[in-house]
XYZ file of C-alpha atoms in Angstrom:
206
model
C 0.000 0.000 0.000
C 2.813 2.398 0.915
C 4.627 1.727 -2.357
C 1.371 2.273 -4.262
C 0.933 5.695 -2.684
C 4.543 6.582 -3.464
C 4.073 5.514 -7.071
C 0.917 7.594 -7.418
C 2.655 10.634 -5.956
C 5.486 10.344 -8.488
C 3.050 9.929 -11.382
C 1.007 12.905 -10.235
C 4.162 14.972 -9.699
C 5.261 14.303 -13.287
C 1.960 15.656 -14.593
C 2.020 18.727 -12.350
C 5.669 19.583 -13.011
C 5.220 19.004 -16.763
C 2.385 21.516 -16.797
C 3.694 24.100 -14.345
C 7.404 23.464 -13.822
C 9.096 23.115 -10.459
C 8.500 26.565 -9.002
C 4.823 26.823 -9.850
C 4.043 23.149 -9.387
C 2.175 22.931 -6.091
C 2.490 20.007 -3.720
C -1.189 20.489 -2.947
C -2.045 19.727 -6.581
C 0.270 16.720 -6.581
C -1.325 15.122 -3.532
C -4.781 15.877 -4.926
C -3.895 14.091 -8.176
C -2.562 11.126 -6.201
C -5.538 11.064 -3.829
C -3.078 11.368 -0.953
C -2.121 13.994 1.629
C 0.829 16.218 2.488
C 1.917 13.795 5.201
C 2.421 11.136 2.522
C 4.829 13.426 0.646
C 6.807 14.065 3.816
C 6.863 10.370 4.669
C 7.969 9.083 1.256
C 10.137 11.955 0.028
C 10.817 14.379 2.865
C 10.716 17.437 0.597
C 9.419 18.858 -2.666
C 12.967 18.737 -4.058
C 13.268 15.004 -3.445
C 9.846 14.355 -4.951
C 10.892 16.413 -7.974
C 14.048 14.312 -8.408
C 12.020 11.096 -8.376
C 9.561 12.561 -10.885
C 12.384 13.743 -13.143
C 14.078 10.341 -13.078
C 10.913 8.481 -13.973
C 9.973 11.000 -16.668
C 13.416 10.556 -18.209
C 13.180 6.758 -18.102
C 9.856 6.918 -19.946
C 11.209 9.423 -22.489
C 14.435 7.542 -23.116
C 12.638 4.227 -23.478
C 10.435 5.699 -26.212
C 13.142 7.835 -27.835
C 16.600 6.651 -26.757
C 19.317 9.216 -27.336
C 21.874 6.448 -27.867
C 19.588 4.654 -30.299
C 20.735 1.319 -31.665
C 24.042 2.549 -33.031
C 26.933 0.148 -33.379
C 30.189 0.685 -31.506
C 31.771 1.847 -34.765
C 29.253 4.663 -35.273
C 30.801 8.025 -36.102
C 30.570 11.066 -33.869
C 28.295 12.660 -36.485
C 25.903 9.708 -36.289
C 25.908 9.891 -32.494
C 25.154 13.633 -32.512
C 22.280 13.104 -34.928
C 20.853 10.271 -32.834
C 20.979 12.290 -29.621
C 19.392 15.323 -31.297
C 16.724 13.194 -32.965
C 15.749 11.553 -29.679
C 15.457 14.880 -27.856
C 13.474 16.467 -30.688
C 11.074 13.543 -30.895
C 10.348 13.909 -27.187
C 9.448 17.542 -27.802
C 6.776 16.527 -30.302
C 5.333 13.789 -28.109
C 2.152 15.007 -26.441
C 1.934 11.954 -24.197
C 3.964 10.590 -21.303
C 7.197 10.405 -23.321
C 7.128 14.178 -23.755
C 6.866 14.995 -20.064
C 10.618 15.062 -19.421
C 11.172 17.785 -22.008
C 8.163 19.722 -20.739
C 9.429 19.583 -17.156
C 12.869 20.779 -18.221
C 11.593 23.586 -20.459
C 9.322 24.945 -17.715
C 11.920 24.642 -14.966
C 15.526 25.035 -16.051
C 15.500 28.803 -16.758
C 12.931 29.783 -14.128
C 14.288 31.698 -11.106
C 13.758 29.819 -7.881
C 14.193 26.391 -9.456
C 16.831 24.003 -8.025
C 19.106 24.328 -11.063
C 22.175 22.675 -9.522
C 20.082 19.730 -8.362
C 18.591 19.333 -11.841
C 21.933 19.555 -13.635
C 23.443 16.954 -11.316
C 20.605 14.594 -12.176
C 20.658 15.234 -15.919
C 24.447 14.908 -16.025
C 24.281 11.218 -15.226
C 21.229 10.744 -17.435
C 22.612 12.278 -20.624
C 25.104 15.135 -20.292
C 28.193 13.014 -19.618
C 27.529 11.001 -22.769
C 26.806 14.142 -24.801
C 30.052 15.770 -23.681
C 32.009 12.676 -24.706
C 30.406 12.683 -28.153
C 31.100 16.396 -28.600
C 34.738 15.940 -27.582
C 34.994 13.217 -30.208
C 33.313 15.284 -32.908
C 35.363 18.402 -32.222
C 38.543 16.420 -31.557
C 39.252 18.420 -28.406
C 39.534 17.968 -24.652
C 39.125 21.696 -23.981
C 36.284 21.938 -21.456
C 35.390 25.560 -22.389
C 35.010 24.504 -26.024
C 33.024 21.386 -25.109
C 30.812 23.434 -22.793
C 30.113 25.962 -25.549
C 29.339 23.154 -27.986
C 26.995 21.578 -25.422
C 25.150 24.861 -24.930
C 24.756 25.252 -28.692
C 23.585 21.665 -29.061
C 21.008 21.919 -26.266
C 19.698 25.265 -27.487
C 19.071 23.857 -30.965
C 17.898 20.391 -29.920
C 15.394 21.652 -27.348
C 14.139 24.663 -29.294
C 10.764 23.037 -30.028
C 10.073 22.667 -26.301
C 10.570 26.413 -25.900
C 8.119 27.454 -28.621
C 5.587 29.819 -26.967
C 2.751 28.360 -29.050
C 3.949 24.780 -29.061
C 3.119 22.761 -32.163
C 0.438 25.268 -33.141
C 3.176 27.760 -33.893
C 4.845 25.353 -36.322
C 1.920 23.901 -38.251
C -1.180 25.532 -39.698
C -3.146 22.288 -39.354
C -2.871 19.113 -37.300
C 0.573 17.806 -38.327
C 0.989 14.441 -39.988
C 3.724 12.053 -38.898
C 5.559 12.733 -42.155
C 5.439 16.492 -41.531
C 6.800 16.064 -38.018
C 9.567 13.745 -39.221
C 10.554 16.223 -41.940
C 10.783 19.054 -39.415
C 12.792 16.919 -37.002
C 15.289 15.911 -39.675
C 15.661 19.534 -40.753
C 16.505 20.526 -37.189
C 18.843 17.565 -36.729
C 20.692 18.885 -39.772
C 20.878 22.352 -38.229
C 22.335 20.903 -35.011
C 25.000 18.921 -36.867
C 25.892 21.801 -39.194
C 26.370 24.126 -36.235
C 28.760 21.717 -34.555
C 30.626 20.984 -37.786
C 31.139 24.738 -38.154
C 32.697 24.825 -34.699
C 34.926 21.889 -35.603
C 36.084 23.666 -38.764
C 37.058 26.758 -36.788
C 39.116 24.641 -34.407
C 41.260 23.199 -37.174
């Protein structure tokens, strides 16, 4: 029974944080969605921050299961192929209106909002994806310079998550309800933009 309540709280937290972000996501709404009470949050998680971490981890697991950023690439895959696969996975999450899109929605409504636990979030996301991304970027750019890798990472994330930041969401990109082919075309266009940007950086480093 206790584990069932904990599970419901995490599921409800994902929905609330995906809609409102960390700062504006209210614990009262989370417990209401889980048919629980504040005492249950304190018992299972101890704090809003800890509940948020659990929600973020589960949201990422769901997103990465549906759209894995490592894909099914072979060990011999090039850095370019890896960059494209990571970008494609992140972009596909942005277009997903279901559970697999919640991770991107949580991040987009939290990461740049004052009052959000940014350091906590970055520590979590580092183990989820950032360490791997940095390794791929170092390979692509043929550098171990952390300032350069950090700049490349910022450029990558800005371009790969741009859909999540659209003020009008999908409505701002399509006049009508988008078809799967239309979405795929847009994703591949943006994947190309991401790769071209990084290749430009690599060229300037030579």
